Amino acid sequence: MIEWFSGATWSPYIAGAGIGILVCLSFLLSDRPLGVSTAYAKTAGMVEKYLFRGDVTSMPYYRQVVPAVDWQWTILVGVVAGGFLAAYSAGTLSLSAVPPLFASAFGGGTVFRLAVAVAGGILMGLGARWAGGCTSGHGISGTLQLSLSSWVAVACFFAGGILTAGILYGFRFG
C-alpha cells in the first residue's frame, strides 16, 4: 500500500476517495465546507496586524473573516507540507525558480517568472473572494452539496483554465 503514495503520480481514485472522506469529516466535525482561499485572507490580516500593529478586526471584512490560526488555516499548512512530502516520497522534489515548461515557452527569466506568479496569485485571490470561494470550496464542497452556483463556478474554472493554458502554451489537439 505504501507504493501507492510513493509514485510520481497518485491514483485519482484513491486521491478522490481521500478528498471525499476529508470533506465528510469537515462537515461532520466542524459543520463547515472544505476550502483554502479564506486562509490566505486570514494570513493577510495576520500579517497586516503584525506589521502595522493595528486593529484589523475593526475593518468590516475582518469582522467576518477573523484573522486567526484555526482549522481552515491549518489545512493550508497541511496542503503545502503534504505537497512537499508527496514529492519527497516520490523522489521528484526539486526546487527551481522557473519550471521547464514555463522556460520553454517564455524563457528562463526568474524575475519575469516571479512577476507572473505574483500576478496570477493576486488574480486568483481576487477571483476566489469575488466568487465566494476557491476551486476547492466550490469544486469539492459546493458540488458535493449540489450547489448550482458551485457547478457554474466549476464550469467557469475549467473554461478559464483551458482558455488561459491554450493562449499561453498554444492549443494542441490530438
PDB file of C-alpha atoms in Angstrom:
ATOM      1  CA  MET A   1       0.000   0.000   0.000  1.00  0.00           C
ATOM      2  CA  ILE A   2       2.886   2.378   0.657  1.00  0.00           C
ATOM      3  CA  GLU A   3       3.811   2.183  -3.026  1.00  0.00           C
ATOM      4  CA  TRP A   4       0.508   3.953  -3.810  1.00  0.00           C
ATOM      5  CA  PHE A   5       1.877   7.045  -2.091  1.00  0.00           C
ATOM      6  CA  SER A   6       5.477   6.864  -3.253  1.00  0.00           C
ATOM      7  CA  GLY A   7       4.849   7.002  -7.005  1.00  0.00           C
ATOM      8  CA  ALA A   8       5.338  10.132  -9.095  1.00  0.00           C
ATOM      9  CA  THR A   9       1.563  10.281  -9.533  1.00  0.00           C
ATOM     10  CA  TRP A  10      -1.184   9.010  -7.294  1.00  0.00           C
ATOM     11  CA  SER A  11      -4.209   7.053  -8.380  1.00  0.00           C
ATOM     12  CA  PRO A  12      -7.025   9.549  -8.995  1.00  0.00           C
ATOM     13  CA  TYR A  13      -9.450   7.040  -7.462  1.00  0.00           C
ATOM     14  CA  ILE A  14      -7.550   6.863  -4.185  1.00  0.00           C
ATOM     15  CA  ALA A  15      -6.928  10.620  -4.097  1.00  0.00           C
ATOM     16  CA  GLY A  16     -10.606  11.292  -4.863  1.00  0.00           C
ATOM     17  CA  ALA A  17     -11.755   8.912  -2.144  1.00  0.00           C
ATOM     18  CA  GLY A  18      -9.375  10.590   0.308  1.00  0.00           C
ATOM     19  CA  ILE A  19     -10.700  14.040  -0.558  1.00  0.00           C
ATOM     20  CA  GLY A  20     -14.273  12.752  -0.209  1.00  0.00           C
ATOM     21  CA  ILE A  21     -13.525  11.377   3.250  1.00  0.00           C
ATOM     22  CA  LEU A  22     -11.858  14.668   4.219  1.00  0.00           C
ATOM     23  CA  VAL A  23     -14.879  16.704   3.092  1.00  0.00           C
ATOM     24  CA  CYS A  24     -17.253  14.430   5.005  1.00  0.00           C
ATOM     25  CA  LEU A  25     -15.096  14.788   8.132  1.00  0.00           C
ATOM     26  CA  SER A  26     -15.049  18.557   7.656  1.00  0.00           C
ATOM     27  CA  PHE A  27     -18.837  18.727   7.587  1.00  0.00           C
ATOM     28  CA  LEU A  28     -19.197  16.190  10.395  1.00  0.00           C
ATOM     29  CA  LEU A  29     -16.668  17.669  12.796  1.00  0.00           C
ATOM     30  CA  SER A  30     -16.879  21.402  12.070  1.00  0.00           C
ATOM     31  CA  ASP A  31     -20.123  21.849  10.100  1.00  0.00           C
ATOM     32  CA  ARG A  32     -18.117  23.856   7.583  1.00  0.00           C
ATOM     33  CA  PRO A  33     -17.152  23.229   3.976  1.00  0.00           C
ATOM     34  CA  LEU A  34     -13.616  22.408   2.996  1.00  0.00           C
ATOM     35  CA  GLY A  35     -11.810  25.356   1.427  1.00  0.00           C
ATOM     36  CA  VAL A  36      -8.457  27.035   1.419  1.00  0.00           C
ATOM     37  CA  SER A  37      -8.696  30.537  -0.031  1.00  0.00           C
ATOM     38  CA  THR A  38     -10.096  32.037   3.182  1.00  0.00           C
ATOM     39  CA  ALA A  39      -6.857  31.016   4.890  1.00  0.00           C
ATOM     40  CA  TYR A  40      -4.972  33.377   2.575  1.00  0.00           C
ATOM     41  CA  ALA A  41      -7.260  36.245   3.570  1.00  0.00           C
ATOM     42  CA  LYS A  42      -6.750  35.359   7.220  1.00  0.00           C
ATOM     43  CA  THR A  43      -2.987  35.293   6.670  1.00  0.00           C
ATOM     44  CA  ALA A  44      -3.125  38.732   5.053  1.00  0.00           C
ATOM     45  CA  GLY A  45      -4.999  40.023   8.093  1.00  0.00           C
ATOM     46  CA  MET A  46      -2.467  38.473  10.491  1.00  0.00           C
ATOM     47  CA  VAL A  47       0.435  39.976   8.522  1.00  0.00           C
ATOM     48  CA  GLU A  48      -1.252  43.377   8.457  1.00  0.00           C
ATOM     49  CA  LYS A  49      -1.915  43.165  12.183  1.00  0.00           C
ATOM     50  CA  TYR A  50       1.719  42.240  12.854  1.00  0.00           C
ATOM     51  CA  LEU A  51       3.300  44.834  10.548  1.00  0.00           C
ATOM     52  CA  PHE A  52       1.094  47.800  11.328  1.00  0.00           C
ATOM     53  CA  ARG A  53       0.121  46.915  14.884  1.00  0.00           C
ATOM     54  CA  GLY A  54      -3.383  47.959  14.036  1.00  0.00           C
ATOM     55  CA  ASP A  55      -6.694  46.519  14.996  1.00  0.00           C
ATOM     56  CA  VAL A  56      -7.657  44.872  11.743  1.00  0.00           C
ATOM     57  CA  THR A  57     -10.806  43.466  13.301  1.00  0.00           C
ATOM     58  CA  SER A  58     -12.284  46.974  13.109  1.00  0.00           C
ATOM     59  CA  MET A  59     -12.416  46.507   9.315  1.00  0.00           C
ATOM     60  CA  PRO A  60     -15.778  45.121   8.164  1.00  0.00           C
ATOM     61  CA  TYR A  61     -14.175  42.297   6.152  1.00  0.00           C
ATOM     62  CA  TYR A  62     -12.084  41.070   9.072  1.00  0.00           C
ATOM     63  CA  ARG A  63     -15.083  41.084  11.363  1.00  0.00           C
ATOM     64  CA  GLN A  64     -16.471  38.305   9.166  1.00  0.00           C
ATOM     65  CA  VAL A  65     -13.160  36.630   8.348  1.00  0.00           C
ATOM     66  CA  VAL A  66     -11.274  36.831  11.623  1.00  0.00           C
ATOM     67  CA  PRO A  67      -7.509  36.755  11.037  1.00  0.00           C
ATOM     68  CA  ALA A  68      -6.549  33.877  13.298  1.00  0.00           C
ATOM     69  CA  VAL A  69      -4.993  30.443  13.122  1.00  0.00           C
ATOM     70  CA  ASP A  70      -7.859  27.969  13.015  1.00  0.00           C
ATOM     71  CA  TRP A  71      -8.640  24.662  11.340  1.00  0.00           C
ATOM     72  CA  GLN A  72      -9.022  26.276   7.883  1.00  0.00           C
ATOM     73  CA  TRP A  73      -5.631  27.882   8.232  1.00  0.00           C
ATOM     74  CA  THR A  74      -4.033  24.591   9.272  1.00  0.00           C
ATOM     75  CA  ILE A  75      -5.436  22.983   6.115  1.00  0.00           C
ATOM     76  CA  LEU A  76      -3.348  25.461   4.117  1.00  0.00           C
ATOM     77  CA  VAL A  77      -0.253  24.439   6.057  1.00  0.00           C
ATOM     78  CA  GLY A  78      -1.197  20.802   5.504  1.00  0.00           C
ATOM     79  CA  VAL A  79      -1.587  21.299   1.750  1.00  0.00           C
ATOM     80  CA  VAL A  80       1.890  22.806   1.461  1.00  0.00           C
ATOM     81  CA  ALA A  81       3.505  20.252   3.786  1.00  0.00           C
ATOM     82  CA  GLY A  82       1.671  17.384   2.085  1.00  0.00           C
ATOM     83  CA  GLY A  83       2.852  18.548  -1.321  1.00  0.00           C
ATOM     84  CA  PHE A  84       6.456  18.571  -0.166  1.00  0.00           C
ATOM     85  CA  LEU A  85       6.109  15.162   1.498  1.00  0.00           C
ATOM     86  CA  ALA A  86       4.464  13.628  -1.576  1.00  0.00           C
ATOM     87  CA  ALA A  87       7.178  14.979  -3.885  1.00  0.00           C
ATOM     88  CA  TYR A  88       9.899  13.866  -1.494  1.00  0.00           C
ATOM     89  CA  SER A  89       8.482  10.352  -1.119  1.00  0.00           C
ATOM     90  CA  ALA A  90       8.179  10.075  -4.908  1.00  0.00           C
ATOM     91  CA  GLY A  91      11.747  11.268  -5.415  1.00  0.00           C
ATOM     92  CA  THR A  92      10.610  14.187  -7.560  1.00  0.00           C
ATOM     93  CA  LEU A  93      11.257  17.010  -5.092  1.00  0.00           C
ATOM     94  CA  SER A  94      13.378  19.732  -6.640  1.00  0.00           C
ATOM     95  CA  LEU A  95      13.457  23.463  -6.225  1.00  0.00           C
ATOM     96  CA  SER A  96      13.527  25.638  -9.311  1.00  0.00           C
ATOM     97  CA  ALA A  97      12.524  29.230  -9.792  1.00  0.00           C
ATOM     98  CA  VAL A  98      11.472  28.641 -13.392  1.00  0.00           C
ATOM     99  CA  PRO A  99       9.744  25.350 -14.261  1.00  0.00           C
ATOM    100  CA  PRO A 100      10.888  23.749 -17.534  1.00  0.00           C
ATOM    101  CA  LEU A 101       7.533  24.164 -19.321  1.00  0.00           C
ATOM    102  CA  PHE A 102       7.427  27.874 -18.459  1.00  0.00           C
ATOM    103  CA  ALA A 103      11.062  28.286 -19.518  1.00  0.00           C
ATOM    104  CA  SER A 104      10.413  26.611 -22.863  1.00  0.00           C
ATOM    105  CA  ALA A 105       7.507  28.946 -23.595  1.00  0.00           C
ATOM    106  CA  PHE A 106       8.709  32.249 -22.113  1.00  0.00           C
ATOM    107  CA  GLY A 107      12.412  31.922 -21.356  1.00  0.00           C
ATOM    108  CA  GLY A 108      14.281  31.352 -18.141  1.00  0.00           C
ATOM    109  CA  GLY A 109      13.981  34.827 -16.587  1.00  0.00           C
ATOM    110  CA  THR A 110      13.490  34.449 -12.847  1.00  0.00           C
ATOM    111  CA  VAL A 111      12.157  37.974 -12.272  1.00  0.00           C
ATOM    112  CA  PHE A 112       9.597  37.590 -15.048  1.00  0.00           C
ATOM    113  CA  ARG A 113       8.543  34.191 -13.691  1.00  0.00           C
ATOM    114  CA  LEU A 114       8.107  35.595 -10.172  1.00  0.00           C
ATOM    115  CA  ALA A 115       6.164  38.601 -11.501  1.00  0.00           C
ATOM    116  CA  VAL A 116       3.823  36.268 -13.414  1.00  0.00           C
ATOM    117  CA  ALA A 117       3.406  34.053 -10.331  1.00  0.00           C
ATOM    118  CA  VAL A 118       2.582  37.029  -8.087  1.00  0.00           C
ATOM    119  CA  ALA A 119       0.165  38.486 -10.642  1.00  0.00           C
ATOM    120  CA  GLY A 120      -1.501  35.100 -11.049  1.00  0.00           C
ATOM    121  CA  GLY A 121      -1.783  34.668  -7.294  1.00  0.00           C
ATOM    122  CA  ILE A 122      -3.363  38.086  -6.878  1.00  0.00           C
ATOM    123  CA  LEU A 123      -5.860  37.414  -9.680  1.00  0.00           C
ATOM    124  CA  MET A 124      -6.738  34.008  -8.228  1.00  0.00           C
ATOM    125  CA  GLY A 125      -7.203  35.519  -4.765  1.00  0.00           C
ATOM    126  CA  LEU A 126      -9.432  38.270  -6.105  1.00  0.00           C
ATOM    127  CA  GLY A 127     -11.412  35.754  -8.119  1.00  0.00           C
ATOM    128  CA  ALA A 128     -11.862  33.463  -5.132  1.00  0.00           C
ATOM    129  CA  ARG A 129     -13.096  36.323  -2.955  1.00  0.00           C
ATOM    130  CA  TRP A 130     -15.360  37.568  -5.740  1.00  0.00           C
ATOM    131  CA  ALA A 131     -16.829  34.112  -6.367  1.00  0.00           C
ATOM    132  CA  GLY A 132     -17.291  33.438  -2.669  1.00  0.00           C
ATOM    133  CA  GLY A 133     -14.854  30.549  -2.702  1.00  0.00           C
ATOM    134  CA  CYS A 134     -11.954  28.913  -4.478  1.00  0.00           C
ATOM    135  CA  THR A 135     -11.647  25.810  -6.594  1.00  0.00           C
ATOM    136  CA  SER A 136     -11.647  23.576  -3.535  1.00  0.00           C
ATOM    137  CA  GLY A 137     -14.518  25.399  -1.840  1.00  0.00           C
ATOM    138  CA  HIS A 138     -16.754  25.369  -4.913  1.00  0.00           C
ATOM    139  CA  GLY A 139     -15.280  22.401  -6.750  1.00  0.00           C
ATOM    140  CA  ILE A 140     -15.243  19.997  -3.827  1.00  0.00           C
ATOM    141  CA  SER A 141     -17.539  21.202  -1.069  1.00  0.00           C
ATOM    142  CA  GLY A 142     -20.035  23.127  -3.183  1.00  0.00           C
ATOM    143  CA  THR A 143     -20.564  20.477  -5.829  1.00  0.00           C
ATOM    144  CA  LEU A 144     -20.832  17.846  -3.100  1.00  0.00           C
ATOM    145  CA  GLN A 145     -23.792  19.826  -1.738  1.00  0.00           C
ATOM    146  CA  LEU A 146     -25.241  20.110  -5.278  1.00  0.00           C
ATOM    147  CA  SER A 147     -24.991  23.888  -5.146  1.00  0.00           C
ATOM    148  CA  LEU A 148     -25.900  25.343  -8.559  1.00  0.00           C
ATOM    149  CA  SER A 149     -23.573  28.312  -8.069  1.00  0.00           C
ATOM    150  CA  SER A 150     -20.687  25.942  -7.369  1.00  0.00           C
ATOM    151  CA  TRP A 151     -21.388  23.918 -10.510  1.00  0.00           C
ATOM    152  CA  VAL A 152     -21.439  27.140 -12.542  1.00  0.00           C
ATOM    153  CA  ALA A 153     -18.226  28.289 -10.841  1.00  0.00           C
ATOM    154  CA  VAL A 154     -16.508  24.958 -11.577  1.00  0.00           C
ATOM    155  CA  ALA A 155     -17.549  25.123 -15.238  1.00  0.00           C
ATOM    156  CA  CYS A 156     -16.088  28.630 -15.386  1.00  0.00           C
ATOM    157  CA  PHE A 157     -12.870  27.453 -13.651  1.00  0.00           C
ATOM    158  CA  PHE A 158     -12.366  24.758 -16.262  1.00  0.00           C
ATOM    159  CA  ALA A 159     -13.246  27.027 -19.194  1.00  0.00           C
ATOM    160  CA  GLY A 160     -10.941  29.755 -17.906  1.00  0.00           C
ATOM    161  CA  GLY A 161      -8.125  27.291 -17.254  1.00  0.00           C
ATOM    162  CA  ILE A 162      -8.384  25.681 -20.678  1.00  0.00           C
ATOM    163  CA  LEU A 163      -8.573  29.066 -22.414  1.00  0.00           C
ATOM    164  CA  THR A 164      -5.645  30.512 -20.466  1.00  0.00           C
ATOM    165  CA  ALA A 165      -3.454  27.442 -20.997  1.00  0.00           C
ATOM    166  CA  GLY A 166      -4.322  27.474 -24.698  1.00  0.00           C
ATOM    167  CA  ILE A 167      -3.443  31.150 -25.036  1.00  0.00           C
ATOM    168  CA  LEU A 168      -0.178  30.803 -23.111  1.00  0.00           C
ATOM    169  CA  TYR A 169       1.063  27.476 -24.448  1.00  0.00           C
ATOM    170  CA  GLY A 170      -0.937  27.006 -27.615  1.00  0.00           C
ATOM    171  CA  PHE A 171      -3.890  24.757 -28.276  1.00  0.00           C
ATOM    172  CA  ARG A 172      -2.841  21.206 -29.015  1.00  0.00           C
ATOM    173  CA  PHE A 173      -5.374  18.699 -30.157  1.00  0.00           C
ATOM    174  CA  GLY A 174      -4.567  15.062 -30.529  1.00  0.00           C
TER     175      GLY A 174
END
